[in-house]
Tab-separated table of N, CA and C in Angstrom:
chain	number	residue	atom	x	y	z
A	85	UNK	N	-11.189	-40.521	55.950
A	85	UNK	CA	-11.703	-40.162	54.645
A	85	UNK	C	-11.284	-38.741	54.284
A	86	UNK	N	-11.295	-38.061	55.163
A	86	UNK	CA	-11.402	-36.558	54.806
A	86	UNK	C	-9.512	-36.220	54.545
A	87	UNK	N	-8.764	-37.026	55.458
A	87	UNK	CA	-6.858	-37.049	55.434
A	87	UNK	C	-6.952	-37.723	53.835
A	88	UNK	N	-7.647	-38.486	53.282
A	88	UNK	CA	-7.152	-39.061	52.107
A	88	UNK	C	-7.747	-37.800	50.562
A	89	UNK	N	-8.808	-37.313	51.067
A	89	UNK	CA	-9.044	-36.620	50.184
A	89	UNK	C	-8.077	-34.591	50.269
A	90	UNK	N	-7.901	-35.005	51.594
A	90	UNK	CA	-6.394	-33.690	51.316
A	90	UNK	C	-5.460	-34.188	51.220
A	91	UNK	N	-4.984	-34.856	51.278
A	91	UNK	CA	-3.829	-35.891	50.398
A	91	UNK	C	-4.032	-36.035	48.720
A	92	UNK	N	-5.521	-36.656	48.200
A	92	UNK	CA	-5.704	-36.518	46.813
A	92	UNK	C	-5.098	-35.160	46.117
A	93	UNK	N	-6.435	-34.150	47.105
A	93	UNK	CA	-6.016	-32.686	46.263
A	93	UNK	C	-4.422	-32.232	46.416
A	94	UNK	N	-3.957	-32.052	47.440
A	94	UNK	CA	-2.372	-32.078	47.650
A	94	UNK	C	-1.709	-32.790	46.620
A	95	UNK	N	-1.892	-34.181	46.242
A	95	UNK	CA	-1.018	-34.375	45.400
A	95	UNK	C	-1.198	-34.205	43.752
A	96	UNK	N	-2.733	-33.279	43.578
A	96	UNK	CA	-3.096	-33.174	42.610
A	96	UNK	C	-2.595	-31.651	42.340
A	97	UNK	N	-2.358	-30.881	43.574
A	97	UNK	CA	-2.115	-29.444	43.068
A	97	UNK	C	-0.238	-29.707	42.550
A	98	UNK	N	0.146	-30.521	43.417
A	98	UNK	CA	1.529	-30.649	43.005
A	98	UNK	C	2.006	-31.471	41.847
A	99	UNK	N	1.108	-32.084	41.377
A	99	UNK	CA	1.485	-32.487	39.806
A	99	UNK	C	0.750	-31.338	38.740
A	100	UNK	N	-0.061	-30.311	39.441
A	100	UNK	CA	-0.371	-29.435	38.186
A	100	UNK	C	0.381	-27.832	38.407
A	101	UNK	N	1.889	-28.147	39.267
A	101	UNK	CA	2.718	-26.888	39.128
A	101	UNK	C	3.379	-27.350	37.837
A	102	UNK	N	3.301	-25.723	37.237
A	102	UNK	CA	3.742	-25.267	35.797
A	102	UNK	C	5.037	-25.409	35.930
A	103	UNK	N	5.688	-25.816	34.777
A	103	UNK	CA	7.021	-26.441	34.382
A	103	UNK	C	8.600	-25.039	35.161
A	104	UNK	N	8.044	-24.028	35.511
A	104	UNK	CA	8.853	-23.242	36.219
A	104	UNK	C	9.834	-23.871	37.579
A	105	UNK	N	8.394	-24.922	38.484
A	105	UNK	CA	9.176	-25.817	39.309
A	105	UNK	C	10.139	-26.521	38.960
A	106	UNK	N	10.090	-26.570	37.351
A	106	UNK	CA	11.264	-27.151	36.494
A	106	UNK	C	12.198	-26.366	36.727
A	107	UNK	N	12.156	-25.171	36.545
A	107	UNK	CA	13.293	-24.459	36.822
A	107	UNK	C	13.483	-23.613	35.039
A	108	UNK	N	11.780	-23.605	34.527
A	108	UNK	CA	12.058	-23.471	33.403
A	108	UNK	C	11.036	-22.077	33.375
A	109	UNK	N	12.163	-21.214	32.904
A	109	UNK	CA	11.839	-19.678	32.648
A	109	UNK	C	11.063	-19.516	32.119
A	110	UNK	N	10.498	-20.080	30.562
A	110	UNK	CA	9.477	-19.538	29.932
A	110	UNK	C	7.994	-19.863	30.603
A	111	UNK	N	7.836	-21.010	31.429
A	111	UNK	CA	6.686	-21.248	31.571
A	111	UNK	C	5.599	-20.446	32.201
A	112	UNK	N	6.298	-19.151	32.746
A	112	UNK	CA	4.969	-18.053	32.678
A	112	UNK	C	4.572	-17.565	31.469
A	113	UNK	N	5.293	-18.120	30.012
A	113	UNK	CA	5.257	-17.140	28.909
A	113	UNK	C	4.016	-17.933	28.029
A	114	UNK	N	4.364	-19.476	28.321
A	114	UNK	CA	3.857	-20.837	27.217
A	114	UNK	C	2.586	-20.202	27.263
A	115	UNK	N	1.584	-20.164	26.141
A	115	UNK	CA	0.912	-19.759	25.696
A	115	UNK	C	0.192	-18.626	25.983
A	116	UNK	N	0.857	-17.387	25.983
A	116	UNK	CA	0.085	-16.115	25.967
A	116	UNK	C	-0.092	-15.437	24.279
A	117	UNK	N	-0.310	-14.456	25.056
A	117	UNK	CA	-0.829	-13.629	23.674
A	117	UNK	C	-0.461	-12.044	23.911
A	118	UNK	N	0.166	-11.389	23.407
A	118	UNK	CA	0.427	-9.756	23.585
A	118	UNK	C	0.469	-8.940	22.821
A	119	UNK	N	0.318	-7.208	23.141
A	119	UNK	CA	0.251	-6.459	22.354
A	119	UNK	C	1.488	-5.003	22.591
A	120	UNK	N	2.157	-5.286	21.389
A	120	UNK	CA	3.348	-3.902	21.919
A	120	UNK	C	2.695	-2.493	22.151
A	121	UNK	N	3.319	-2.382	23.022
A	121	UNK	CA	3.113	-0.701	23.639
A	121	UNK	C	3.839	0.367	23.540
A	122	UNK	N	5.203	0.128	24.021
A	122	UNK	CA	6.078	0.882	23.738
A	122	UNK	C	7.501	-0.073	23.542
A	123	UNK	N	8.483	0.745	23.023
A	123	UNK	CA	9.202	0.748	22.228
A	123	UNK	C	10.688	1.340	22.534
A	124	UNK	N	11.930	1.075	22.762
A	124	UNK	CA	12.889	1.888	23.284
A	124	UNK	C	12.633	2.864	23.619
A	125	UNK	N	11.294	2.485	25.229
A	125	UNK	CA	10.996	3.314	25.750
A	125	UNK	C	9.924	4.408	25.102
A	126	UNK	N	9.456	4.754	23.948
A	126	UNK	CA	8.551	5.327	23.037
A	126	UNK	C	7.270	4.813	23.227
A	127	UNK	N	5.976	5.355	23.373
A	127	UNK	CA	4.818	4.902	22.797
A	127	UNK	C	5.057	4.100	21.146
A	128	UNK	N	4.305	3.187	20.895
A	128	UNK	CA	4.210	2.903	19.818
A	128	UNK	C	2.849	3.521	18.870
A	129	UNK	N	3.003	3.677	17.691
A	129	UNK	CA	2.086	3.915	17.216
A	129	UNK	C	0.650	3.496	17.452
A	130	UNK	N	-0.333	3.787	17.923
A	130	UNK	CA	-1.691	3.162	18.199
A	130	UNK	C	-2.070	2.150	16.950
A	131	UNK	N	-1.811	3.059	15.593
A	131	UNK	CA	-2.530	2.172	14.762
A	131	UNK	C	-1.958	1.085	13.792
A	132	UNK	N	-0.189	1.021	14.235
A	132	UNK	CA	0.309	-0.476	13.856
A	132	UNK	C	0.309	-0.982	15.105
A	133	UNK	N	-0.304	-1.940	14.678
A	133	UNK	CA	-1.057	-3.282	15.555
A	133	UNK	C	0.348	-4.303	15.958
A	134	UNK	N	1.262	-4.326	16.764
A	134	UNK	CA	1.922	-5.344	16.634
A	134	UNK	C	2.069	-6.327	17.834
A	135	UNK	N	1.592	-7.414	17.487
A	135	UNK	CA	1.609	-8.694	18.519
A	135	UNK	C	3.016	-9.650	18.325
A	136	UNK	N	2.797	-10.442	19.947
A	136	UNK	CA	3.213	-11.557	20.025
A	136	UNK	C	2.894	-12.756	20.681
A	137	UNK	N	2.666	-13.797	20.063
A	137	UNK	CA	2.247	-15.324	20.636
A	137	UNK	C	3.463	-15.877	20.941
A	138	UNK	N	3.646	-16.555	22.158
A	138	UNK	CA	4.364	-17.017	22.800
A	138	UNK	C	3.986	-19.051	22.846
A	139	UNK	N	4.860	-19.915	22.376
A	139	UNK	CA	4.264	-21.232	22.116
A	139	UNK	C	5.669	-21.462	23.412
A	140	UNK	N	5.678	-23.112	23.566
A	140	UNK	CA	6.782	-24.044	23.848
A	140	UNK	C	8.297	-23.162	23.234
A	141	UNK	N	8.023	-23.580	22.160
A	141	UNK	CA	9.708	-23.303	21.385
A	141	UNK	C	9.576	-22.174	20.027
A	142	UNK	N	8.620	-21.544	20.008
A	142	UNK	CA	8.263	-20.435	18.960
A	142	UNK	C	7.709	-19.431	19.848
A	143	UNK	N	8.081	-18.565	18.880
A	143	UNK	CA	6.780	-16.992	18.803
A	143	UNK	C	6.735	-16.788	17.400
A	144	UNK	N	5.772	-15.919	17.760
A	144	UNK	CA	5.189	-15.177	16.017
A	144	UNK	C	3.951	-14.211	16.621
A	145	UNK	N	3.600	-14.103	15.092
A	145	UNK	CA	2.488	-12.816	15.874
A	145	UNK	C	2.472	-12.064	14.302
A	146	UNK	N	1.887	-10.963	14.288
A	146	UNK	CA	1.742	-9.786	13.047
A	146	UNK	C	2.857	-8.655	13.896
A	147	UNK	N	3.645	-8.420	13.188
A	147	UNK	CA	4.573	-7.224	13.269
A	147	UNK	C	3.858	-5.855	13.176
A	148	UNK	N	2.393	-5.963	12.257
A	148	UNK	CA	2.054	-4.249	11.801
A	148	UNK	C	1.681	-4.410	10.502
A	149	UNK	N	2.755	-5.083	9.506
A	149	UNK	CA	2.423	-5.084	8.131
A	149	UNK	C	2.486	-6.918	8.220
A	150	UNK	N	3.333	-7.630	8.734
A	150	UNK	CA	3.370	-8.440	7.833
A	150	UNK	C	3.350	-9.898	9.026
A	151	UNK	N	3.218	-11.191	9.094
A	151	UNK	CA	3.221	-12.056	9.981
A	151	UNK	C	4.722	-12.666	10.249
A	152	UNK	N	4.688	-12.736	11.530
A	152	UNK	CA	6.057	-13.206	11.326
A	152	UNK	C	6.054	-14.366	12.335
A	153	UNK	N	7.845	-15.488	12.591
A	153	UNK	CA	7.658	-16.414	13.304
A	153	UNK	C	9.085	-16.237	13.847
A	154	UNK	N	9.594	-16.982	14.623
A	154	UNK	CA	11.032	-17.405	15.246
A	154	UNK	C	10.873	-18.298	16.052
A	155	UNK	N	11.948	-18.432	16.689
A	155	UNK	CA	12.524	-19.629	17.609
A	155	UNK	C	13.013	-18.740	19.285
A	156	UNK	N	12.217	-19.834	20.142
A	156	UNK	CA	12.631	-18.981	21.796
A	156	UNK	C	13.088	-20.202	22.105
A	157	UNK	N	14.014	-20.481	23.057
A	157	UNK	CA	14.625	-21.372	23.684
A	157	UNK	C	14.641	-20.413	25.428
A	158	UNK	N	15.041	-21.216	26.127
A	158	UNK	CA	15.533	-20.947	27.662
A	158	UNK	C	16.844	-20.872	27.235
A	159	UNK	N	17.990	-20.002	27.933
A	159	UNK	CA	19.244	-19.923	28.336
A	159	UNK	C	19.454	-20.100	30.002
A	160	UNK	N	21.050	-20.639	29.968
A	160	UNK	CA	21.271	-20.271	31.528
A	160	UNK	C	20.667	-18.652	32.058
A	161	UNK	N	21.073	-17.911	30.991
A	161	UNK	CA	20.987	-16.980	31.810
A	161	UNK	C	19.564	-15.953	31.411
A	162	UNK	N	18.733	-16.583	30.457
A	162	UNK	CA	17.202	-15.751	30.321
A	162	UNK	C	16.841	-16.946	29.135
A	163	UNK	N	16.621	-15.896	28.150
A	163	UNK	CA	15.839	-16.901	26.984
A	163	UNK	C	16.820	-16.087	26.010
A	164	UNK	N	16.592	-17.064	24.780
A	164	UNK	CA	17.236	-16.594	23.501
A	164	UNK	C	15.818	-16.737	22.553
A	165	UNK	N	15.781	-15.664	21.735
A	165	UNK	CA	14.836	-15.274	20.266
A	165	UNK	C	15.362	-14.979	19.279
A	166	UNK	N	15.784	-16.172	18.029
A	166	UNK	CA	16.563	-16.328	17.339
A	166	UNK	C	15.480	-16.540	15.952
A	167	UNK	N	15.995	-16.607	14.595
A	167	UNK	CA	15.766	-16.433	13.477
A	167	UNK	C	13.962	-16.171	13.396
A	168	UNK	N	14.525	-14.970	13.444
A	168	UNK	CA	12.704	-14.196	13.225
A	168	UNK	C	12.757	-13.997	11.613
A	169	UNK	N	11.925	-14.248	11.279
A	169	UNK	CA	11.468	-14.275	10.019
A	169	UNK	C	9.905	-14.016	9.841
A	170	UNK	N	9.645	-13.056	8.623
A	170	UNK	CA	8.612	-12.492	8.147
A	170	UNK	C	7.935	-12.654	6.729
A	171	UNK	N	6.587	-12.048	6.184
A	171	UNK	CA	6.247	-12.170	5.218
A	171	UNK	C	6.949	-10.925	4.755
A	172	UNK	N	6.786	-10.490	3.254
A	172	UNK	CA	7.787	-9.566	2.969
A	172	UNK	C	6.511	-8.057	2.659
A	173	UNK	N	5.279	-7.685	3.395
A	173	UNK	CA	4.719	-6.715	2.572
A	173	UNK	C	5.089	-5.104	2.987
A	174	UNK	N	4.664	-4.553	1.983
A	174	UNK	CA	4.982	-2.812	2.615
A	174	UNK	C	3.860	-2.252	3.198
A	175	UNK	N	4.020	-1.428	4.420
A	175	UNK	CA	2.957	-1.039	4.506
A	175	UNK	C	3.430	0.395	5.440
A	176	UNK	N	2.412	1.477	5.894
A	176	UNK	CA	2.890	2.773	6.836
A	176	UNK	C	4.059	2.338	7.679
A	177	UNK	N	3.328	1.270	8.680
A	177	UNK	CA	4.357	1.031	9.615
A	177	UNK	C	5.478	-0.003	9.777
A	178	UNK	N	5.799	-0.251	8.218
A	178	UNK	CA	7.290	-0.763	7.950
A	178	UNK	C	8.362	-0.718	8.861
A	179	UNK	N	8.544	0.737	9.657
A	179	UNK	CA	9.612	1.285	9.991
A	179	UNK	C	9.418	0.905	11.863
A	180	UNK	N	8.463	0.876	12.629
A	180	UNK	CA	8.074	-0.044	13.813
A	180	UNK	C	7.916	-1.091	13.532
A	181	UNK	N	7.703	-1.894	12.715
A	181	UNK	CA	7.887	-3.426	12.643
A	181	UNK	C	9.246	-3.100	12.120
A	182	UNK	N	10.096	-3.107	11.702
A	182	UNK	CA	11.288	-3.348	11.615
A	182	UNK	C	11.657	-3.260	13.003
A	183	UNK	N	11.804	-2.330	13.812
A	183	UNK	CA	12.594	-2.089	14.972
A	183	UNK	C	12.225	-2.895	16.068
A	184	UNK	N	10.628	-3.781	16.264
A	184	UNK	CA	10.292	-4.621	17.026
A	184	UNK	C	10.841	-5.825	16.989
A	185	UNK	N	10.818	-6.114	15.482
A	185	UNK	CA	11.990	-7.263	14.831
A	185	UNK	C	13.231	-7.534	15.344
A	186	UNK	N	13.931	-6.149	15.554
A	186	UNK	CA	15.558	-6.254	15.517
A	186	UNK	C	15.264	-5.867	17.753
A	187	UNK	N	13.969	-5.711	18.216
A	187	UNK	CA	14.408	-6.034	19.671
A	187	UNK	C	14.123	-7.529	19.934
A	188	UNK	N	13.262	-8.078	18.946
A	188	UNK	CA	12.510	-9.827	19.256
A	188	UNK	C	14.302	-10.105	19.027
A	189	UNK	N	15.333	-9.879	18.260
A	189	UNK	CA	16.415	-10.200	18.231
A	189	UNK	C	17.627	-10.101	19.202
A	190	UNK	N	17.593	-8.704	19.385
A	190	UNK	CA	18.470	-8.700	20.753
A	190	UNK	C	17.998	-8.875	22.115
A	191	UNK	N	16.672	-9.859	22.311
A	191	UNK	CA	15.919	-9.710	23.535
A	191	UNK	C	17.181	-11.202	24.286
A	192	UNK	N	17.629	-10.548	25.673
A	192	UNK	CA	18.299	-11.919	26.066
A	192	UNK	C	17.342	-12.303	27.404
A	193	UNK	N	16.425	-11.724	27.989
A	193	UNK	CA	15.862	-11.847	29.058
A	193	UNK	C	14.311	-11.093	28.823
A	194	UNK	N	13.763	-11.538	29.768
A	194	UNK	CA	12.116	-10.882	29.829
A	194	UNK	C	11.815	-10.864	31.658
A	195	UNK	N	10.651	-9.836	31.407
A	195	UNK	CA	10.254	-9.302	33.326
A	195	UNK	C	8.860	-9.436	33.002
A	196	UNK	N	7.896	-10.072	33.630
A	196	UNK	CA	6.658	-9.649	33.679
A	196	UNK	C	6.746	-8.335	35.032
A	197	UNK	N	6.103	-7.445	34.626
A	197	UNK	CA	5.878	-6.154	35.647
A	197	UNK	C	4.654	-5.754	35.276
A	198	UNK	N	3.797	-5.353	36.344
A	198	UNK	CA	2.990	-4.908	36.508
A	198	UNK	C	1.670	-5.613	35.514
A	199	UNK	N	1.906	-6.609	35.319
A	199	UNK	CA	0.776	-7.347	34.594
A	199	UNK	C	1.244	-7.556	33.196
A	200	UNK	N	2.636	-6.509	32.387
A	200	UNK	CA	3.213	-6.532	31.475
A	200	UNK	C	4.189	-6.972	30.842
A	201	UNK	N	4.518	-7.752	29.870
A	201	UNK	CA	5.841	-8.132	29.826
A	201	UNK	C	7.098	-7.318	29.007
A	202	UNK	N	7.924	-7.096	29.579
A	202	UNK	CA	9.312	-6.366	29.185
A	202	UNK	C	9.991	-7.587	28.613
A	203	UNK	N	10.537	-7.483	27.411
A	203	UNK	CA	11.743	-8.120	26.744
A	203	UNK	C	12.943	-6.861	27.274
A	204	UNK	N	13.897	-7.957	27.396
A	204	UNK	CA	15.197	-7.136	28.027
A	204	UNK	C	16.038	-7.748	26.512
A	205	UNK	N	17.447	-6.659	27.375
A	205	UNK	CA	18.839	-6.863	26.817
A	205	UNK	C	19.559	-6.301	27.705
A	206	UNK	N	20.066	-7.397	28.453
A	206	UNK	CA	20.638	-7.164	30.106
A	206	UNK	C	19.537	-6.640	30.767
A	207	UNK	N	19.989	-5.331	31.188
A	207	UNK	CA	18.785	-4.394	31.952
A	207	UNK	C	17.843	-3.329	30.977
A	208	UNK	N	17.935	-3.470	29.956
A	208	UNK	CA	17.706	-2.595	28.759
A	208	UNK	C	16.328	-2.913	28.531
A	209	UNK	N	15.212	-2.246	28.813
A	209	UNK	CA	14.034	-2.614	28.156
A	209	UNK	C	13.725	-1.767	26.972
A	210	UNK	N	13.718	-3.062	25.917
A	210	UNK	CA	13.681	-2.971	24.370
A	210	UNK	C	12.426	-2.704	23.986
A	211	UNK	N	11.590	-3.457	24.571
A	211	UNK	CA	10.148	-3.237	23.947
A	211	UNK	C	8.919	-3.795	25.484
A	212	UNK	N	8.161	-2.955	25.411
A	212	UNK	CA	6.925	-3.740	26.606
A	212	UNK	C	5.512	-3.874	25.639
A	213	UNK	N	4.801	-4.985	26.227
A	213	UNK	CA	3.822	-5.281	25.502
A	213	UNK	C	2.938	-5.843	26.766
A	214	UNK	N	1.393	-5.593	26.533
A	214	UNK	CA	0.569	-5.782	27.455
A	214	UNK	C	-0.185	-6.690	26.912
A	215	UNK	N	-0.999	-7.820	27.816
A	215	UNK	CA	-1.705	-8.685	27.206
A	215	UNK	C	-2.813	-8.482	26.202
A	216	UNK	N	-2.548	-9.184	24.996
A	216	UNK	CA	-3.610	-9.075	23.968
A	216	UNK	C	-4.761	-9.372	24.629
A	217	UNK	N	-5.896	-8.078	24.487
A	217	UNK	CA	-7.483	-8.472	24.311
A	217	UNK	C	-8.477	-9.174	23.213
């Protein structure tokens, strides 16, 4: 009785490994939630707010001023974040949401470190963001 019920759980922990055993990169990412910090290396402003939600095959999030969405795929060689698109408003921090924009664009790879996630470009960390509270 007791061999069949560590056998159950055994084969229950191994049908609930996350799609990574796939061999699929994002699945530490599929549904989080984050908040940018810094910025080509910069603090970011404290008081533009800019997030990102991480889905299956999207992100989006608020940039600061305005909401925005795109497309993440897996690559051989990291992930690709392709046609980001936004609402169009003005606001102070126009000028950090623009530049978070154009790293969600050149991001070809990501690192979780230290509890945080780094979007790369090669070895280039573009932007780090810590989990949304």
């Amino acid at each position: 009785m007791l061999s069949r019920t560590l056998l159950s759980l055994a084969t229950l922990a191994l049908l609930s490994i996350p799609a990574a055993a796939d061999g699929d990169p994002l699945a530490d990412l599929i549904g989080t939630s984050w908040q940018l910090t810094t910025l080509d290396g910069a603090p970011v402003n404290a008081k533009v707010k800019s997030t990102l939600v991480i889905s299956a095959d999207s992100i989006g999030g608020n940039g600061g001023c305005n909401t925005y969405g795109g497309d993440l795929a897996a690559t051989p060689d990291g992930i690709d974040i392709s046609q980001v698109f936004s609402t169009m408003m003005a606001c102070d921090g126009l000028q950090q949401e623009q530049a978070f924009f154009a790293a969600l664009e050149a991001t070809d790879n990501f690192a979780l470190v230290g509890g945080n996630l780094q979007l790369l470009e090669g070895d280039t960390v573009l932007a780090e963001l810590a989990p949304a509270s």
